[in-house]
Coordinates of C-alpha atoms in Angstrom, one line a residue:
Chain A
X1 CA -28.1 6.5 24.2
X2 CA -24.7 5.4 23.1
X3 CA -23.4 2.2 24.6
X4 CA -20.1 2.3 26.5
X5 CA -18.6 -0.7 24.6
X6 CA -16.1 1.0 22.0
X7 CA -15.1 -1.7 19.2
X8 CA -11.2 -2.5 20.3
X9 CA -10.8 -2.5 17.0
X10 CA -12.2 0.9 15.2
X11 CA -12.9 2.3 18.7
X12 CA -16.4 3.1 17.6
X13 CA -18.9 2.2 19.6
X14 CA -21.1 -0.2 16.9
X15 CA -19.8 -3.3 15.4
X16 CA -18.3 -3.4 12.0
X17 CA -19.2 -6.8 9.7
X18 CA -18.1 -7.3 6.4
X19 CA -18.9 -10.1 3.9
X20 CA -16.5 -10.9 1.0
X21 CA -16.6 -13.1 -1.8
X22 CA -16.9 -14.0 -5.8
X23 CA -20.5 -13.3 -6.7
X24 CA -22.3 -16.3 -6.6
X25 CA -20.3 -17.5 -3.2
X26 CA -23.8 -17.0 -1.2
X27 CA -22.4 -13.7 1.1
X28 CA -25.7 -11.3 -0.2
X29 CA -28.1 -14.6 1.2
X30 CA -26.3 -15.0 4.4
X31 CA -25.6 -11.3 5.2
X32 CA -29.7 -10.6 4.7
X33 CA -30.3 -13.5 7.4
X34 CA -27.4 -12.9 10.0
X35 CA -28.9 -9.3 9.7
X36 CA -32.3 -11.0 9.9
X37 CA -31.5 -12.5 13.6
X38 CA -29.5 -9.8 14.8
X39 CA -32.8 -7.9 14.7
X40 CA -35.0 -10.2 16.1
X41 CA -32.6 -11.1 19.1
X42 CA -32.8 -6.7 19.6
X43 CA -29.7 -5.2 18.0
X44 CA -29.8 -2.6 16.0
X45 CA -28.8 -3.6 12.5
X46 CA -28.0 -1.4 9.6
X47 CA -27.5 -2.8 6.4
X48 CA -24.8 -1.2 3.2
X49 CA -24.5 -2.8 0.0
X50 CA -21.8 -2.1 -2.6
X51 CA -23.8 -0.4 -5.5
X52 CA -23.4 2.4 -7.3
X53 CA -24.5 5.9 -6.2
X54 CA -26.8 7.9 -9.3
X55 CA -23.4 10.3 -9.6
X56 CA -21.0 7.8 -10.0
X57 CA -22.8 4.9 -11.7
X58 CA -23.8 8.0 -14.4
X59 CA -20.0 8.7 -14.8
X60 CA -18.9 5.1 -15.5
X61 CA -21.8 4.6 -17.9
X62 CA -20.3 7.8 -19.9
X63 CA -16.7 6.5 -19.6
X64 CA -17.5 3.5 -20.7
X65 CA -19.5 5.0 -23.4
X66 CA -16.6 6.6 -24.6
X67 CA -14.1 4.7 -24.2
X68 CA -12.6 6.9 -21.6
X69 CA -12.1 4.8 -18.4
X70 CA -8.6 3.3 -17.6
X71 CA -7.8 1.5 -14.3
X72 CA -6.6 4.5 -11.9
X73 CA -10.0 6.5 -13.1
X74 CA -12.0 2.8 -12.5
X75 CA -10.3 2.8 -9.3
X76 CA -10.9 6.5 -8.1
X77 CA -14.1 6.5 -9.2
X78 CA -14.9 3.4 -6.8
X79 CA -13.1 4.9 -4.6
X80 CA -15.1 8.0 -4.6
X81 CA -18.4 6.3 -4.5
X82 CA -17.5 3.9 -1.3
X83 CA -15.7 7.1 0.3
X84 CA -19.5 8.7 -0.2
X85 CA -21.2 5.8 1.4
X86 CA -18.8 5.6 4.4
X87 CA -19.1 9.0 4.9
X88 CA -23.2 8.9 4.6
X89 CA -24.2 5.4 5.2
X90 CA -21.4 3.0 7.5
X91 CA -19.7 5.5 10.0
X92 CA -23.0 7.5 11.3
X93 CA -24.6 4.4 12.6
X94 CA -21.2 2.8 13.9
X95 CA -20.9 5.8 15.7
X96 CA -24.4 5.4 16.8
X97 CA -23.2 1.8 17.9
X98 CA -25.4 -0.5 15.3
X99 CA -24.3 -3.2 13.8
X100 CA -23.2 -2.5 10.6
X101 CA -23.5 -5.3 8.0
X102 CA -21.8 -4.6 4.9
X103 CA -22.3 -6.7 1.9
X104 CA -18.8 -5.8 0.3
X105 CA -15.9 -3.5 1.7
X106 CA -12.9 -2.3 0.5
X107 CA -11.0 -5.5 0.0
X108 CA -13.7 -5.6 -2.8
X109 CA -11.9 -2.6 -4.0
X110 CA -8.5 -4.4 -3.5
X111 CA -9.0 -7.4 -5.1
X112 CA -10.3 -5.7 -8.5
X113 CA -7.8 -3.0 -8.8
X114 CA -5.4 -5.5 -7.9
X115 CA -6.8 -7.7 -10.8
X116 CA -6.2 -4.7 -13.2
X117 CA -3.0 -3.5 -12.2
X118 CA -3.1 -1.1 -9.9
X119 CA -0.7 -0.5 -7.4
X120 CA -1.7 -2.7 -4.4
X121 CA -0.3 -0.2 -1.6
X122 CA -1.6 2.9 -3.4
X123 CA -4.9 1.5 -3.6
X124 CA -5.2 0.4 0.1
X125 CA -3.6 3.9 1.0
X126 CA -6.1 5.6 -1.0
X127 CA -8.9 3.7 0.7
X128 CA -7.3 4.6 4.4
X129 CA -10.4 6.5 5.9
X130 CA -12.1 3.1 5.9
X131 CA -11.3 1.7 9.6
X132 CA -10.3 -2.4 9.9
X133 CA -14.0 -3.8 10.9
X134 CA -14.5 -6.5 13.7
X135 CA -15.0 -9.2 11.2
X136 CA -14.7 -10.0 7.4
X137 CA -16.0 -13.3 6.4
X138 CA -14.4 -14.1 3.7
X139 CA -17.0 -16.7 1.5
X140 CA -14.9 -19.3 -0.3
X141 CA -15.9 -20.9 -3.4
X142 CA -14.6 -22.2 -6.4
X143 CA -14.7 -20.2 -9.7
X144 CA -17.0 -22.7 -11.4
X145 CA -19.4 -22.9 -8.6
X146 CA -20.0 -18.9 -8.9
X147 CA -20.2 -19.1 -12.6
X148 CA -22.7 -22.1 -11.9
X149 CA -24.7 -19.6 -9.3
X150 CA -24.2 -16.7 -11.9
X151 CA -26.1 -18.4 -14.8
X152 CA -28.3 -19.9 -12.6
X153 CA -29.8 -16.9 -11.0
X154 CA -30.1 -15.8 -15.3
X155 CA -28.6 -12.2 -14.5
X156 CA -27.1 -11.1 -17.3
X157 CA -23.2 -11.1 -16.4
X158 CA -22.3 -7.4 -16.6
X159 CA -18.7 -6.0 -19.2
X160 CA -17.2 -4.8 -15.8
X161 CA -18.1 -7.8 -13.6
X162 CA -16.7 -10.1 -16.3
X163 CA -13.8 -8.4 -16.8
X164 CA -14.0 -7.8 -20.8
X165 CA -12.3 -4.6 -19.7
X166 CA -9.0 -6.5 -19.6
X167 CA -9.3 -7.9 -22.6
X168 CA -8.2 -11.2 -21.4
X169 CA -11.3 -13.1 -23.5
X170 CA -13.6 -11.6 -26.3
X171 CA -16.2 -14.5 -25.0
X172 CA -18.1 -12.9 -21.8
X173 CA -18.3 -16.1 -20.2
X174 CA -14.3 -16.9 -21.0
X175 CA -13.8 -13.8 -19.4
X176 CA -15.9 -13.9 -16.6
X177 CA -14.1 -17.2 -15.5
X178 CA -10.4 -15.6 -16.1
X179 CA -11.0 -12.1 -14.4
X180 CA -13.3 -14.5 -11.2
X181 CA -9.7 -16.8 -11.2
X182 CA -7.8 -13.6 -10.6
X183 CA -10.1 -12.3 -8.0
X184 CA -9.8 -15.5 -6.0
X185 CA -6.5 -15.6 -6.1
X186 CA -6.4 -12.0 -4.6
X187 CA -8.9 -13.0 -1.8
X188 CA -6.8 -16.3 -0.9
X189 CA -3.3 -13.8 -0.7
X190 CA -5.2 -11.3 1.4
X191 CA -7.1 -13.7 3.4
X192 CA -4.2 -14.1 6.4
X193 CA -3.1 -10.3 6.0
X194 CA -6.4 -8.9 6.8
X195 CA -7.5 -11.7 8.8
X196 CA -10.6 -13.1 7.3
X197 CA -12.5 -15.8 8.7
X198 CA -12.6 -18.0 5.9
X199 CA -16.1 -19.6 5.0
X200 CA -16.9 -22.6 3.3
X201 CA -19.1 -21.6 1.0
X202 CA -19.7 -24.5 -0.9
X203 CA -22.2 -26.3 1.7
X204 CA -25.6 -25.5 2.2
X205 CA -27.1 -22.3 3.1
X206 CA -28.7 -23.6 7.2
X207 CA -25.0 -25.2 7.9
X208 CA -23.3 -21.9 7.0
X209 CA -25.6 -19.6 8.6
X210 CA -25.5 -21.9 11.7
X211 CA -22.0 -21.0 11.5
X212 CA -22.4 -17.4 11.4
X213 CA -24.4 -16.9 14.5
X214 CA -22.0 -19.1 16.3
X215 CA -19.0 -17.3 15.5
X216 CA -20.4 -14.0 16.4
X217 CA -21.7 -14.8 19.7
X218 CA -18.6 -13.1 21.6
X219 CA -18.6 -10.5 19.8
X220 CA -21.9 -9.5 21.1
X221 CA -21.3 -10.1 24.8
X222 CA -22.0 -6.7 26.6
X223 CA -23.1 -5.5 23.4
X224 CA -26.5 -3.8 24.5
X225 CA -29.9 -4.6 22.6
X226 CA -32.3 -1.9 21.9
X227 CA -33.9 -3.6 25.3
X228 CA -31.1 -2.8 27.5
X229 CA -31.0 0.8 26.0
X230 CA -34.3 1.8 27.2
X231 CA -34.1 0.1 30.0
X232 CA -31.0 1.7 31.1
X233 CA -32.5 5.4 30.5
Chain B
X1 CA 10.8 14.4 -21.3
X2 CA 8.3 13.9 -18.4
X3 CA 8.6 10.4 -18.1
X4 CA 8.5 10.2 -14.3
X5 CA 5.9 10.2 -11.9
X6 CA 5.8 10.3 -8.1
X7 CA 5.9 6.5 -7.1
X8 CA 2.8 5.6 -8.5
X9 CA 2.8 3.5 -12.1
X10 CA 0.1 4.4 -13.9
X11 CA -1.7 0.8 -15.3
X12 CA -2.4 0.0 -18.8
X13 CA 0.0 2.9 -20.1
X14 CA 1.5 2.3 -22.9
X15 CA 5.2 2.6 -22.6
X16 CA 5.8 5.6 -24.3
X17 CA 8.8 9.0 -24.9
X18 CA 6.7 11.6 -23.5
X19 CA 8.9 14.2 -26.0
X20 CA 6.8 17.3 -24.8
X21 CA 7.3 19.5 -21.7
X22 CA 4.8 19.8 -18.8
X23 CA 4.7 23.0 -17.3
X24 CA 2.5 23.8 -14.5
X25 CA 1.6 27.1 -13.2
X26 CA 0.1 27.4 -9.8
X27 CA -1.6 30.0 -7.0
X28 CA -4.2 31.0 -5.8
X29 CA -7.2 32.9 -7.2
X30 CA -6.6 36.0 -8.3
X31 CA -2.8 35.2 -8.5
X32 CA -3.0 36.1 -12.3
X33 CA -2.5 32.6 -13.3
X34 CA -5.5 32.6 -16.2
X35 CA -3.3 35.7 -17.4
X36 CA 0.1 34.5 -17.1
X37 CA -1.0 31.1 -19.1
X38 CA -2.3 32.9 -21.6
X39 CA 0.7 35.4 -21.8
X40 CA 3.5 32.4 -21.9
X41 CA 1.1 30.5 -24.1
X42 CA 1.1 33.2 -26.8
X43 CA 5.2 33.1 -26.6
X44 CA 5.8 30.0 -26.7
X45 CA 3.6 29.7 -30.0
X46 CA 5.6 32.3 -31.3
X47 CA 8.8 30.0 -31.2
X48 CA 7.2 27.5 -32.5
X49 CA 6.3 25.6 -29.8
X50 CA 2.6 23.1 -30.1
X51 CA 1.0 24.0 -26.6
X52 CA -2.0 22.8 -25.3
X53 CA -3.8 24.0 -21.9
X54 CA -5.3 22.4 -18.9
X55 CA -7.2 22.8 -16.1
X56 CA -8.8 21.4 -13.1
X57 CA -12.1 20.4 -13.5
X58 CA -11.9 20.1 -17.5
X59 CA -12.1 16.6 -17.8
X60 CA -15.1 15.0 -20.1
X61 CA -15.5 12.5 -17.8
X62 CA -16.3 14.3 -14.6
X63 CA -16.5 18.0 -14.4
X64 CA -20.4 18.1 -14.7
X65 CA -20.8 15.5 -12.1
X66 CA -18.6 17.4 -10.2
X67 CA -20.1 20.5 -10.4
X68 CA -23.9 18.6 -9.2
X69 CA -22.1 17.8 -6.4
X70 CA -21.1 20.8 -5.6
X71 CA -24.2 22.6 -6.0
X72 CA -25.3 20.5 -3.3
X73 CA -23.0 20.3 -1.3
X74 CA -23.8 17.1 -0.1
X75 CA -20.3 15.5 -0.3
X76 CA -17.7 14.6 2.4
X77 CA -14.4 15.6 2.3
X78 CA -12.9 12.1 1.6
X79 CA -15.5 11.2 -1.1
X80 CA -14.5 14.9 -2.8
X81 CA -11.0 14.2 -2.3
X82 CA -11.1 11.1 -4.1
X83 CA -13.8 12.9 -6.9
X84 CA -10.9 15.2 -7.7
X85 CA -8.5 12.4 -7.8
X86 CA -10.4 10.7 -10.5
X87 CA -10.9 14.2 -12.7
X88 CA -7.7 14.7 -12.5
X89 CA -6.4 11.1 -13.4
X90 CA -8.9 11.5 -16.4
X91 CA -7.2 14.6 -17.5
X92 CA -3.5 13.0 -16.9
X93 CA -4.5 10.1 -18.9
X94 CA -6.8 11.2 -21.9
X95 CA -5.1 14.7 -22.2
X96 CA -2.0 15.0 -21.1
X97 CA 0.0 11.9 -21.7
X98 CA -1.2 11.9 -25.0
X99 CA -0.2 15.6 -25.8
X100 CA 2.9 15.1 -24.1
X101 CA 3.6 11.5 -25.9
X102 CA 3.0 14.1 -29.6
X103 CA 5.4 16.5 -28.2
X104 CA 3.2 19.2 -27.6
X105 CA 4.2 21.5 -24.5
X106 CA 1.2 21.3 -21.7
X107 CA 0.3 24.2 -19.9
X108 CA -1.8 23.2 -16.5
X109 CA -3.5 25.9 -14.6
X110 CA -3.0 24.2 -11.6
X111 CA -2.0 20.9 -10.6
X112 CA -2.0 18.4 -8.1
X113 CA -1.0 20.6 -5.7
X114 CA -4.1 23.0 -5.2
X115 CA -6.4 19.7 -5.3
X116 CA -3.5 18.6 -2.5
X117 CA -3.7 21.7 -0.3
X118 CA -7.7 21.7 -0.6
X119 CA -7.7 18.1 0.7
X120 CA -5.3 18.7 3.6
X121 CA -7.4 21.9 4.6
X122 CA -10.6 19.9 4.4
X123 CA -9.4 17.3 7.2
X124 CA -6.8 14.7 5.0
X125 CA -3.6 14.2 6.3
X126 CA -0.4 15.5 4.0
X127 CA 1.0 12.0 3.6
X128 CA -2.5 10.2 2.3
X129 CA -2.3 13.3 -0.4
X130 CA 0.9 12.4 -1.3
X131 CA 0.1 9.0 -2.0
X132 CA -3.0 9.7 -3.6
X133 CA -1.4 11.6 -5.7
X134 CA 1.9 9.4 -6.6
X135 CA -0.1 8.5 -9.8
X136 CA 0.9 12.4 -11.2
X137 CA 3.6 13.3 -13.2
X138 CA 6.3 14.9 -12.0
X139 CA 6.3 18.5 -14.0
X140 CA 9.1 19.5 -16.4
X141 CA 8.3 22.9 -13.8
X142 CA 6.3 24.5 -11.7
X143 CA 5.7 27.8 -11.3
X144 CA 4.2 29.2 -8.2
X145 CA 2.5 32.7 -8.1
X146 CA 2.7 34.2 -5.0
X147 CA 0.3 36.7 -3.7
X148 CA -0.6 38.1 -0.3
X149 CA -4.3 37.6 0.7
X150 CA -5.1 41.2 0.3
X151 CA -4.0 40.9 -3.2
X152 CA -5.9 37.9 -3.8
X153 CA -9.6 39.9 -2.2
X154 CA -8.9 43.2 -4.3
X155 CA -8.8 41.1 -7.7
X156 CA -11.5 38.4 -6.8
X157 CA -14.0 41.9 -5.9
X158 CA -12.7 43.3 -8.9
X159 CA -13.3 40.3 -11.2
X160 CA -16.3 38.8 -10.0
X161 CA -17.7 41.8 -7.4
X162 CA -17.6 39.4 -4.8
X163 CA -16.1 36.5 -2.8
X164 CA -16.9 33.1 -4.2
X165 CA -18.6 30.7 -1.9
X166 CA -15.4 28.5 -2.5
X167 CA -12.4 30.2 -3.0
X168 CA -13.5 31.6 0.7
X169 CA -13.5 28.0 2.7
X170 CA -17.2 28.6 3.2
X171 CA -17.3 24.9 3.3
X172 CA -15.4 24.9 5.8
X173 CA -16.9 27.1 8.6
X174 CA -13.9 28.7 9.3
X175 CA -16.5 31.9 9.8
X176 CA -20.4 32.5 8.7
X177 CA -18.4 35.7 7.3
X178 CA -17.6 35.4 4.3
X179 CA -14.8 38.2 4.0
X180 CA -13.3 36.6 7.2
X181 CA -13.2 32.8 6.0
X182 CA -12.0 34.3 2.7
X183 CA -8.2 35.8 4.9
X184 CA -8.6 32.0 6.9
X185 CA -9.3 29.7 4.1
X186 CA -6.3 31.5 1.7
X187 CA -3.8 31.6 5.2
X188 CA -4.7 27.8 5.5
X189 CA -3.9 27.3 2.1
X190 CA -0.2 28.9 2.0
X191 CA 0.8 26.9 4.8
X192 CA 0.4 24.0 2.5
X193 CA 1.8 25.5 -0.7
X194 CA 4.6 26.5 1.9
X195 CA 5.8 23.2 2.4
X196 CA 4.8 22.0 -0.8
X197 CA 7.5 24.1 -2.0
X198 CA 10.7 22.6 -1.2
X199 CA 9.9 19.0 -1.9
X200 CA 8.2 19.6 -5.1
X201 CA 10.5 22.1 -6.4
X202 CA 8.5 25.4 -6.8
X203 CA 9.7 28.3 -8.6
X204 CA 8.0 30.6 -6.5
X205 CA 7.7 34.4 -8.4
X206 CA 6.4 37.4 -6.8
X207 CA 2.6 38.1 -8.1
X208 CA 2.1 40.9 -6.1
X209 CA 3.0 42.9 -8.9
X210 CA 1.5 43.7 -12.7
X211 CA 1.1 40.8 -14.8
X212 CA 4.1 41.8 -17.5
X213 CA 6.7 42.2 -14.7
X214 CA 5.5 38.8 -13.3
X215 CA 5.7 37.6 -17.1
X216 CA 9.5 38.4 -17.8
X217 CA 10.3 36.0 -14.7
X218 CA 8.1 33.2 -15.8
X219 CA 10.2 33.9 -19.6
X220 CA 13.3 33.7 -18.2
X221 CA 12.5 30.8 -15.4
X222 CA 10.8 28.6 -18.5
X223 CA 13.6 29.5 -20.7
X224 CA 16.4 27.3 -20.0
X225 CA 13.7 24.5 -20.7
X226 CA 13.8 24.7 -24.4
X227 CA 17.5 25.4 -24.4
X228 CA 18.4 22.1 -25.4
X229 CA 16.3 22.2 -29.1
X230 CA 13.0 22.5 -30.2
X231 CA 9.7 20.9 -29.1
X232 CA 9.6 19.0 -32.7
X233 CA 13.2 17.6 -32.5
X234 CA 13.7 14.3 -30.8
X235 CA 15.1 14.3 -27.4
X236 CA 18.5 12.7 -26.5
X237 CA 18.6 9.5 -23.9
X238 CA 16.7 10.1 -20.7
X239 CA 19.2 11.1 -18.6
X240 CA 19.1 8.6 -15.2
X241 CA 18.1 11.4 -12.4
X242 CA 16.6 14.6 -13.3
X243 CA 18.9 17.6 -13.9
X244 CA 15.6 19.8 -14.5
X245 CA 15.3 23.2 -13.0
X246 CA 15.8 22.8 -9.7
X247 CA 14.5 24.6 -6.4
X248 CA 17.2 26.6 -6.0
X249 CA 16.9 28.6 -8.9
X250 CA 14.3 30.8 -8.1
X251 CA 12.9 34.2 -10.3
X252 CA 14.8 36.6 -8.8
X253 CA 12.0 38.4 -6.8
X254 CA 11.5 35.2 -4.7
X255 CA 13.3 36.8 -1.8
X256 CA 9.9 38.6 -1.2
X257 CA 7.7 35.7 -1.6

């Protein structure tokens, strides 16, 4: 059942995809229709998003009720909660040699502890168990552009995703655009480092996707479809 | 006093004399640590001394979350790891920088260093511990109780009439019995206190023996600690390394531990 075709990369035998980005850069929209086509051309897909599990979405809700959380327990308890969905969700089926599209990864985790202090290094040891996938397409966009997509779409822009944490701006909106600046910044510094293949986001949707699929066309070679599976038993 | 942690800065501290003294008491269970806090807690009330106690798994923040999870059992050993890491940071940062910061003495039944050794056991590797951990502070003392495993089984049956599905390693499937991943899961353990020892300067006392013998060592080991004035006096000038304690001055039954 398992194809012979070990990542060079994590060694397992799937392939590892990760989309990064500011919220509004488009990522979620493009990594539903790469995932889309990777299906229909026969490769097993499986599909992670970075939400909160019940246990730790429960915890941060009572911090924050109580004025408990400070950046390490912010951190850890991120930490904790992507450690749980590696462990359950991403490294079964990469083992199982799908392709594992993950809308975030930890460089989300980077970029936002970064942004509120945290040690850089401790944080990217902390979050070690989490192999360096085959891609990370990093979505590029302007902070206004996001903010534009964010009141656009009318979801209500959350205390955490807008930084109020921080206290850098009482006005959610003030803060939103401060605390998306740092991330940015954070995501432009790492982008060489951890090699991302920088997209532009800004164009539209077809040209970008178009982009995708070209780009991941040898990284598929040899990669064995659902077809060739059952053909080769 | 403790104003130093292991590598790690802590973010959003404020910058603050942390006047009190940390004191941290480890071991296994049914090393007589629950007793001995409570014995050195009593005298150093007596002298005057403002001591508050914690413990693992105390935190408002997490400990019922935590305790979900391990009814199920349903977490990997990363994703625990890391849950323990964030109950603990809790702790640090809501309980014991601020006790220390009033000058209170803190008394922790256990530390980093049993969440440490139950990581490594469970599959992490000693130097990710380490550096999870660097957030900690480093103890004004630590005081390690040393039992032998036989020890440890006669007081756990004698406490509880049986072996607890965690304290044995049953997690770990060392053995489906239980009395045999009890000896495996403690023998795992002390290898990791072992080493643990040296670089984090352990006071290792002898806790094979009755609790008030083991008591007058951890008096005269914590001792020298309040030598230099009372809890409610201010400190001098932090002094650039630490002079604390150090490893080498051990109880005086350490030569059996």
């Amino acid at each position: 059942m398992i194809p012979e075709t070990p990542s060079p990369t994590h060694g397992y035998p799937g392939r590892l995809l990760v989309f990064e980005g500011l919220d509004g850069s488009g990522k979620s929209t493009q990594a539903r229709l790469l995932g889309k086509w990777l299906q229909a051309r026969g490769y097993r897909v499986f599909f992670t998003e970075w939400n909160s599990s019940e246990l730790v979405s429960q915890t941060i809700r009572r911090g924050k009720k109580k004025g408990l959380l400070t950046p390490t327990t912010f951190s850890l308890l991120h930490a904790t909660d992507f450690a749980d969905r590696f462990e359950r969700h991403i490294l079964p089926p990469l083992r199982a040699g799908y392709v594992v599209i993950c809308d975030r990864y930890a460089y989300t985790a980077f970029v936002r502890d970064a942004a509120r202090g945290c040690d850089p290094e401790w944080v990217r040891t902390i979050y070690s168990f989490a192999p360096k996938p085959d891609r990370v397409f990093y979505f590029q966009v302007g902070v206004a552009v996001s903010l534009q997509r964010k009141i656009a779409s009318r979801l209500k822009i959350s205390y955490y995703e807008a930084g109020m944490d921080l206290g850098l701006s009482d006005d959610v909106r003030e803060s939103y655009e401060k605390f998306q600046n740092r991330l940015k910044r954070e995501y432009d510094a790492m982008a060489p480092r951890d090699e991302f293949v920088i997209v532009n986001a800004n164009r539209p949707v077809e040209v970008v996707q178009a982009e995708l699929r070209h780009q991941l066309r040898p990284l598929l070679n040899n990669f064995p479809t659902v077809e060739t599976l059952i053909h080769d038993h | 006093m403790t104003t130093r942690n292991y590598g790690t800065r802590l973010p959003g501290m404020p910058r603050q004399r942390l006047t009190g003294r940390l004191i941290v008491i480890e071991g296994a269970d049914g090393s007589g640590r629950s007793t001995e806090v409570g014995l050195l807690r009593e005298w150093l009330e007596i002298q005057g001394h403002a001591v508050v106690d914690t413990g693992l798994r105390r935190s408002t923040l997490l400990s019922e979350q935590i305790d979900e999870a391990k009814r199920g059992h349903t977490l990997g050993a990363a994703t625990m790891a890391l849950f323990y890491a964030a109950d603990f940071a809790d702790q640090l940062e809501n309980k014991m920088i601020p006790s220390l910061a009033a000058g209170s003495t803190v008394l922790a039944d256990r530390y980093i260093y049993t969440l440490m050794a139950r990581a490594i056991v469970r599959g992490a590797s000693r130097d990710w511990a380490q550096r999870l951990y660097g957030f900690a502070l480093q103890p004004d003392l630590v005081l390690f109780l040393d039992a032998r495993p036989e020890i440890l089984l006669h007081r756990a049956i004698a406490k509880y009439g049986s072996l607890d599905y965690w304290e044995s390693g049953m997690d770990l499937s060392l053995s489906r019995d239980r009395f045999e991943s009890f000896f495996r899961y403690q023998e795992l353990l002390r290898k990791e206190f072992e080493w643990m020892a040296s670089p984090y300067k352990f006071h290792v006392v002898d806790a094979n023996r009755s609790p008030l013998l083991v008591h007058t060592d951890v008096r005269k080991i914590v001792q020298p600690l309040y030598a230099r004035g009372s809890a409610s006096e201010p400190l001098g000038p932090e002094p650039p390394a630490r002079p604390a304690v150090s490893a080498r001055r051990r109880a005086p039954s350490a030569a059996s531990a």
